[in-house]
Short mmCIF file of C-alpha atoms in Angstrom, two decimals:
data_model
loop_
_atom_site.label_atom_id
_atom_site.label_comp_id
_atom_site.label_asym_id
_atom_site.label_seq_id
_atom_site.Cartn_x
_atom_site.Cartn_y
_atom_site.Cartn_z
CA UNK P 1 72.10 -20.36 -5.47
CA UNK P 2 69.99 -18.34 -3.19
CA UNK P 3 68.17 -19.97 -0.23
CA UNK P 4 70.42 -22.75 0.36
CA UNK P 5 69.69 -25.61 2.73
CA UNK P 6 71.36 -24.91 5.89
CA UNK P 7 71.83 -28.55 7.00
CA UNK P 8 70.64 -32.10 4.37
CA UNK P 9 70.82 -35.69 5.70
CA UNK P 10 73.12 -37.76 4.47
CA UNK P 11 70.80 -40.47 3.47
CA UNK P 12 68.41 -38.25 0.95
CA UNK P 13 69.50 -37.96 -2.70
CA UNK P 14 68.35 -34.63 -3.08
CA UNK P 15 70.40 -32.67 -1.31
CA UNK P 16 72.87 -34.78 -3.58
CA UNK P 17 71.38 -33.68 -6.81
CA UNK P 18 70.91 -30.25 -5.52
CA UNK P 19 74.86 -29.98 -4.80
CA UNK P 20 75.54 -31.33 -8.32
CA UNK P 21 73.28 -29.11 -9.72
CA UNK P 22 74.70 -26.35 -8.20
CA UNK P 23 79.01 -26.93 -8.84
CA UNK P 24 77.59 -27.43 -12.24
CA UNK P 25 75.86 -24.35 -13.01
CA UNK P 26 78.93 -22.35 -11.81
CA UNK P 27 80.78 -23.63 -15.18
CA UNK P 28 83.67 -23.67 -13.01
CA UNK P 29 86.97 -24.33 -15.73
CA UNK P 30 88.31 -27.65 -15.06
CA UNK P 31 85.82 -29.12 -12.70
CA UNK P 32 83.77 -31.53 -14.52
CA UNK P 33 81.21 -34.12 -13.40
CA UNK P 34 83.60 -36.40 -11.44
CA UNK P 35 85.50 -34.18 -9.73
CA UNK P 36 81.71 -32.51 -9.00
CA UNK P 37 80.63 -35.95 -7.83
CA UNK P 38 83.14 -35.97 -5.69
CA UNK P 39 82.62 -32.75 -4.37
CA UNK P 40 79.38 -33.10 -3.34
CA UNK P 41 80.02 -36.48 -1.55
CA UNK P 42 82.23 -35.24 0.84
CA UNK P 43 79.63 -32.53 1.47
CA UNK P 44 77.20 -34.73 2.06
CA UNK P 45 79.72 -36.98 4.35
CA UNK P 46 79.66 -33.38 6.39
CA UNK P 47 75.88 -32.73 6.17
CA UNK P 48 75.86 -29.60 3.81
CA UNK P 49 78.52 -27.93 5.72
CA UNK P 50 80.98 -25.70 2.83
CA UNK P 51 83.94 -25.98 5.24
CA UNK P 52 84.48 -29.24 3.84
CA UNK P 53 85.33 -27.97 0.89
CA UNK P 54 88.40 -25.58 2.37
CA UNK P 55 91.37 -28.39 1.94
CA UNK P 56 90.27 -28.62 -1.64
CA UNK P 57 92.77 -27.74 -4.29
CA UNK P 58 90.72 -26.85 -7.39
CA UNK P 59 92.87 -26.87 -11.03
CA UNK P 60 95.06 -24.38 -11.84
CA UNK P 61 91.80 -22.69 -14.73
CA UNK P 62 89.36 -22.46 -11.38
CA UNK P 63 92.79 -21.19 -9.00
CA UNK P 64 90.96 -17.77 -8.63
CA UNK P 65 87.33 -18.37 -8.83
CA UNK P 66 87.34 -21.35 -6.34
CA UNK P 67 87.99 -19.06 -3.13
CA UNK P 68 85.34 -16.60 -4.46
CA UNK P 69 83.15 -19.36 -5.12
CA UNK P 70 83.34 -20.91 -1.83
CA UNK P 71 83.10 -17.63 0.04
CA UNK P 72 79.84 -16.98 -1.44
CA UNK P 73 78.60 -20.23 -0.63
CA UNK P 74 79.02 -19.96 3.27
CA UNK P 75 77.67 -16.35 3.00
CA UNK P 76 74.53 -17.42 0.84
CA UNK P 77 74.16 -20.18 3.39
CA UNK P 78 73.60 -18.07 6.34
CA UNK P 79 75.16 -20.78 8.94
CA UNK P 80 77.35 -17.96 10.76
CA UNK P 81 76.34 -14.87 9.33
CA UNK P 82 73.14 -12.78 9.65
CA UNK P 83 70.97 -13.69 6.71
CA UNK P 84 70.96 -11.21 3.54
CA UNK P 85 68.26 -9.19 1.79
CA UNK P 86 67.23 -11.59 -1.30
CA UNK P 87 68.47 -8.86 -3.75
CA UNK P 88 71.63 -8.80 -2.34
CA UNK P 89 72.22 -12.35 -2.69
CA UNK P 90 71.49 -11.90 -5.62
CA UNK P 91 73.68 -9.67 -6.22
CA UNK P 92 76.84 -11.28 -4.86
CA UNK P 93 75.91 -14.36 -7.49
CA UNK P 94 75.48 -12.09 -10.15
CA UNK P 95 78.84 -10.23 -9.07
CA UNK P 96 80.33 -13.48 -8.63
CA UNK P 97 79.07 -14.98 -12.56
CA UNK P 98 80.44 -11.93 -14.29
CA UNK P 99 83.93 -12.80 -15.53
CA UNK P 100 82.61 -16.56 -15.92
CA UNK P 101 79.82 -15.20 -18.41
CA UNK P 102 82.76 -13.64 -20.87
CA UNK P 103 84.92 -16.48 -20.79
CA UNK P 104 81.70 -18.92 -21.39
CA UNK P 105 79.40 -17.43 -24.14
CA UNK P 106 79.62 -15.04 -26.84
CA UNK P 107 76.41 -12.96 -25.47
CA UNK P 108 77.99 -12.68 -22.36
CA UNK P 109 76.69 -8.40 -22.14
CA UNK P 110 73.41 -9.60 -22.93
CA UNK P 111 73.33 -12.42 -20.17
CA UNK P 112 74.75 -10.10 -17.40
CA UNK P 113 71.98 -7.28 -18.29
CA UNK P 114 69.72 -10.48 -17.72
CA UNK P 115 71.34 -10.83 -14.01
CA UNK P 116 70.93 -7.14 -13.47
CA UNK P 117 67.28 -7.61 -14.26
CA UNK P 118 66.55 -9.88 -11.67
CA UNK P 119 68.62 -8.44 -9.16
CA UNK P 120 66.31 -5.38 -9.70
CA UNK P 121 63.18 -7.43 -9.91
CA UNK P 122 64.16 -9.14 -6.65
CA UNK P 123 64.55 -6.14 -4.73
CA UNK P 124 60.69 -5.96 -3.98
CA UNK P 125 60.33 -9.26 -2.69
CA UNK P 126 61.12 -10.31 1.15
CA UNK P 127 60.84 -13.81 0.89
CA UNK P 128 62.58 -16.27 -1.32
CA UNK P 129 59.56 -18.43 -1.85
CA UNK P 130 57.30 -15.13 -2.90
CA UNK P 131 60.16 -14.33 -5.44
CA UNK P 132 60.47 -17.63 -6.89
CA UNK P 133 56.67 -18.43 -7.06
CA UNK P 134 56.19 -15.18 -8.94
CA UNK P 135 58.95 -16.36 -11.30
CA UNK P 136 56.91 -19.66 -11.90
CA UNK P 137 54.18 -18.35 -12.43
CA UNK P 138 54.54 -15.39 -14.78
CA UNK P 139 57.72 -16.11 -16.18
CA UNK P 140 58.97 -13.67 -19.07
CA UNK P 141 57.87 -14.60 -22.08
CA UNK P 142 61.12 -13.53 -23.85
CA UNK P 143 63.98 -11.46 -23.21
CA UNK P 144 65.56 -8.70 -25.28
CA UNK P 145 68.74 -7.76 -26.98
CA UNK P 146 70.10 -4.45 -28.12
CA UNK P 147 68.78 -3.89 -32.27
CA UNK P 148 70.38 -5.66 -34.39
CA UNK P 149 69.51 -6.60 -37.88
CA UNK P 150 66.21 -5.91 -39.09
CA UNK P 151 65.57 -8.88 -40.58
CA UNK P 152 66.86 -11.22 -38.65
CA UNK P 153 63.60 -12.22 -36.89
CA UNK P 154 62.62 -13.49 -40.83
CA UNK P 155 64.93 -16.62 -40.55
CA UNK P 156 62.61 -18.92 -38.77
CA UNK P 157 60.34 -21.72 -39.50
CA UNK P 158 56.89 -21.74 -38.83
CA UNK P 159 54.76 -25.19 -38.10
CA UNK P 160 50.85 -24.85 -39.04
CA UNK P 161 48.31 -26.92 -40.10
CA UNK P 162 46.46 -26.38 -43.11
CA UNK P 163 43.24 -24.95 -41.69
CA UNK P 164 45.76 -21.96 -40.07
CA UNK P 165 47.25 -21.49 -43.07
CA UNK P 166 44.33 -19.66 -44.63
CA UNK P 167 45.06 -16.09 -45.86
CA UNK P 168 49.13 -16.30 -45.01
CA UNK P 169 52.20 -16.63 -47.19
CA UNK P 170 55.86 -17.91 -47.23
CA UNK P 171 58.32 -17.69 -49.03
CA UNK P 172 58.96 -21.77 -48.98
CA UNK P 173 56.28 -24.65 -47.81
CA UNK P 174 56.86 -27.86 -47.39
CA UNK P 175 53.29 -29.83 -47.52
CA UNK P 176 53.76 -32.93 -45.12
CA UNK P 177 52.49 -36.73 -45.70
CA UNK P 178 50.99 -35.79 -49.23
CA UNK P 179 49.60 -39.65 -49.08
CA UNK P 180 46.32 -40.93 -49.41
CA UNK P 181 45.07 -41.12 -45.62
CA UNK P 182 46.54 -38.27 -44.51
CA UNK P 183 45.78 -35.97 -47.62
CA UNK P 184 42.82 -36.30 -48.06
CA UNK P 185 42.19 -37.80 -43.92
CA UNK P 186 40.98 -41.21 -44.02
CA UNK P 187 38.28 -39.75 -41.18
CA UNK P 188 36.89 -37.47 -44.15
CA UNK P 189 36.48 -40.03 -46.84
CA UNK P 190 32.85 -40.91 -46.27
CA UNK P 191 31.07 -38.56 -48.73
CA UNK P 192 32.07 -36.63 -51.79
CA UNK P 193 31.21 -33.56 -50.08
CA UNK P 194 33.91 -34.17 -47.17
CA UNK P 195 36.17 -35.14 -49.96
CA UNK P 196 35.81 -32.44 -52.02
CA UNK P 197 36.71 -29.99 -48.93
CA UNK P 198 39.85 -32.02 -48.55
CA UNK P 199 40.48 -30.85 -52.13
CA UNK P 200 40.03 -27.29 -51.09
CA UNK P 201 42.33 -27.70 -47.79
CA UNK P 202 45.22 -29.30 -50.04
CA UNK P 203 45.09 -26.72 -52.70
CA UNK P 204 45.19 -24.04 -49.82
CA UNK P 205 48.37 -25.60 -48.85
CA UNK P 206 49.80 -25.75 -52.19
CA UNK P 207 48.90 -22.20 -53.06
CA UNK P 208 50.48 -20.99 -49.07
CA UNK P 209 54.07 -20.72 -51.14
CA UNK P 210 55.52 -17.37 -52.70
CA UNK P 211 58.72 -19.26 -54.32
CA UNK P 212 59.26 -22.75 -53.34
CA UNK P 213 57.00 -25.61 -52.92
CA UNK P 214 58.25 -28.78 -51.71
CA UNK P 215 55.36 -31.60 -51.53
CA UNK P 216 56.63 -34.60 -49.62
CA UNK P 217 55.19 -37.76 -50.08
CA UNK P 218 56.61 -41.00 -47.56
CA UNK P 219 56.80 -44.17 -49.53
CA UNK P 220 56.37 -46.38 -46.78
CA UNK P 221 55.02 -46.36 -42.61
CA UNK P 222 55.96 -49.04 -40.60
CA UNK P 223 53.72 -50.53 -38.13
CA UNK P 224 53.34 -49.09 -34.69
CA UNK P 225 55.79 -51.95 -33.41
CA UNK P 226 58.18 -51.82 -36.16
CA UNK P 227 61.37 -50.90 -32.96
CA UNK P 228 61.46 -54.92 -32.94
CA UNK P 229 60.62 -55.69 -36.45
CA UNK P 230 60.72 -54.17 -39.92
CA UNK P 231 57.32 -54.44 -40.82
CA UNK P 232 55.75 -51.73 -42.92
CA UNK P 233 53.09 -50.72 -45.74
CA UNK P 234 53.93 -48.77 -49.04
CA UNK P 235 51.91 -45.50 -49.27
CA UNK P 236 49.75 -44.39 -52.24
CA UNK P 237 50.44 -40.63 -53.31
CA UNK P 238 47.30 -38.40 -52.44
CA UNK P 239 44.72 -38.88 -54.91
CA UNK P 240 44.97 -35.39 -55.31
CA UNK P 241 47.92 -35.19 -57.85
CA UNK P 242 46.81 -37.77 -60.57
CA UNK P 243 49.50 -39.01 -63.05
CA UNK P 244 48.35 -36.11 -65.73
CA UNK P 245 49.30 -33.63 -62.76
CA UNK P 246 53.06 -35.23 -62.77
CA UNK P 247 54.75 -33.78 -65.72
CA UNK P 248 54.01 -30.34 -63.14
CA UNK P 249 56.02 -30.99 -60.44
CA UNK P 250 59.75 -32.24 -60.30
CA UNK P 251 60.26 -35.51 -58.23
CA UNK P 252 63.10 -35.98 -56.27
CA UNK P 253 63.42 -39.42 -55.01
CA UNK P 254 65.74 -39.19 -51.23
CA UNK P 255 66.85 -42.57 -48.74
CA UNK P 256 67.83 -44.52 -52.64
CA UNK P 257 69.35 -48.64 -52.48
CA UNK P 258 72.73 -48.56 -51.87
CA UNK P 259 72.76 -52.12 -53.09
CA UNK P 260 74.54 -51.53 -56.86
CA UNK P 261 73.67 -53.79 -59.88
CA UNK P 262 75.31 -54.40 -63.25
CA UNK P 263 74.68 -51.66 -66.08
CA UNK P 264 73.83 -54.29 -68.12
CA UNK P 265 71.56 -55.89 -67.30
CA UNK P 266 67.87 -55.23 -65.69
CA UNK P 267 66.30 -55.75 -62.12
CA UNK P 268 65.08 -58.74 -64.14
CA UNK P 269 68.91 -60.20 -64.99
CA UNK P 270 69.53 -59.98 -60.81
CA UNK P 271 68.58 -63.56 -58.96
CA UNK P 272 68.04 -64.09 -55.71
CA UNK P 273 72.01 -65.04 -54.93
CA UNK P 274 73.27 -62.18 -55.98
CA UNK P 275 70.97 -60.23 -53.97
CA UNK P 276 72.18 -62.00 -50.69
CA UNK P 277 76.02 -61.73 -51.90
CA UNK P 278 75.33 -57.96 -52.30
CA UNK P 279 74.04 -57.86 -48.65
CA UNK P 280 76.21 -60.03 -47.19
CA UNK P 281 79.42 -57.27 -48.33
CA UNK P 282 77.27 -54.68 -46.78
CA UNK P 283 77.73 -56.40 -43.52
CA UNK P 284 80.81 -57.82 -43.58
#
């Protein structure tokens, strides 16, 4: 909310998108996107000026923030006041977001130490343009909570390709499109030598897992334009697990028919009828 335009035409949409922007990042309780919408046209209809906004009854959840809310506005807006120091701005927001941070998320502490950060980070800037470029351009990386559990960092996943993967270890590894193609690359298929390296790479992957190793291989890919048609290929598992390699690994099968035939009888005993009746009840 700092720097805010002291006048916006009526005919630009940005000034309109910056209003909506800004009702809705106050998570104001019971002022949603039309009565926002609404908001910011008659603030447009009185080119950026908050006044507007005085006759407005907000709902009985936003009875005491509203005035607060408002009053900050025509302060941060600097139409008849002197203009503020950029860390005390920011300071009136962050004064301002407080009890709206406990009632909206369960880190609320953590989120207001956030505020306090920039407030103090603000305080050597003059300019709101020098603060915010500096922001843009060397952004935090991260920011911190209290200690918590230890461990906790340990529940994430990690993407990586197989070259990357040399040397580390998890405790579960998924190997991805374990078809011909992809595993070994159809680029690398030229020689024995290249193909032979592909056999290194996959059993680098294979051997990346501590516990669990989960190789997935797609039975089909449909064509690049398959949005407006159903056109597709069947895949061929990576030549790298042969049939006599099988009986090692246990296949589950995911995405099965729903169409049901009789226990009878075989795929064989099914004709071509009762194949259409079956989809037809799917779609009826």
């Amino acid at each position: 909310m700092p720097g805010l335009p002291t006048h916006c035409g009526i005919d630009s949409g940005t000034p309109r998108i910056s209003f909506f922007v800004l009702i809705g990042a106050t998570w104001l309780p019971g002022i949603g996107p039309k009565k926002a919408s609404e908001l910011v046209e008659v603030l447009v209809s009185h080119r950026g000026d908050f006044n507007a906004w005085t006759d407005f009854k907000p709902p009985a959840a936003s009875s005491t923030h509203w005035p607060v809310f408002l009053a900050l506005l025509k302060v941060l807006s600097g139409r008849h006041t002197m203009p503020l120091e950029l860390s005390l701005e920011i300071h009136h927001v962050r004064t301002f977001y407080a009890p709206l941070l406990e009632q909206k998320f369960d880190d609320a502490f953590t989120r207001a130490r956030n505020l306090e950060q920039i407030e103090r980070m603000a305080s050597r800037f003059e300019a709101h343009s020098q603060f915010l470029n500096d922001m843009t351009l060397d952004p935090p990386s991260s920011t911190q909570d209290f200690a918590a559990d230890p461990h906790l960092d340990e529940h994430y996943l990690t993407l990586s390709t197989i070259h990357s993967a040399k040397g580390l270890e998890w405790e579960s590894v998924f190997v991805l499109h374990a078809a011909d193609g992809n595993i070994p690359s159809d680029l690398a298929t030229e020689s024995d030598a290249e193909i032979e390296e592909e056999r290194r790479l996959f059993y680098v992957a294979l051997t990346r897992a501590k516990s669990n190793l989960h190789v997935l291989h797609p039975h089909r890919y449909y064509f690049h334009n398959h949005r407006k048609s159903d056109q597709h290929s069947y895949s061929q598992r990576t030549r790298f697990i042969p049939d006599e390699l099988l009986p090692w690994f246990e296949p589950v099968t995911t995405g099965r028919s729903t169409l049901e035939f009789p226990q009878s009888g075989g795929v064989s005993d099914v004709t071509t009828a009762d194949v259409r009746k079956r989809i037809g009840r799917m779609w009826a």
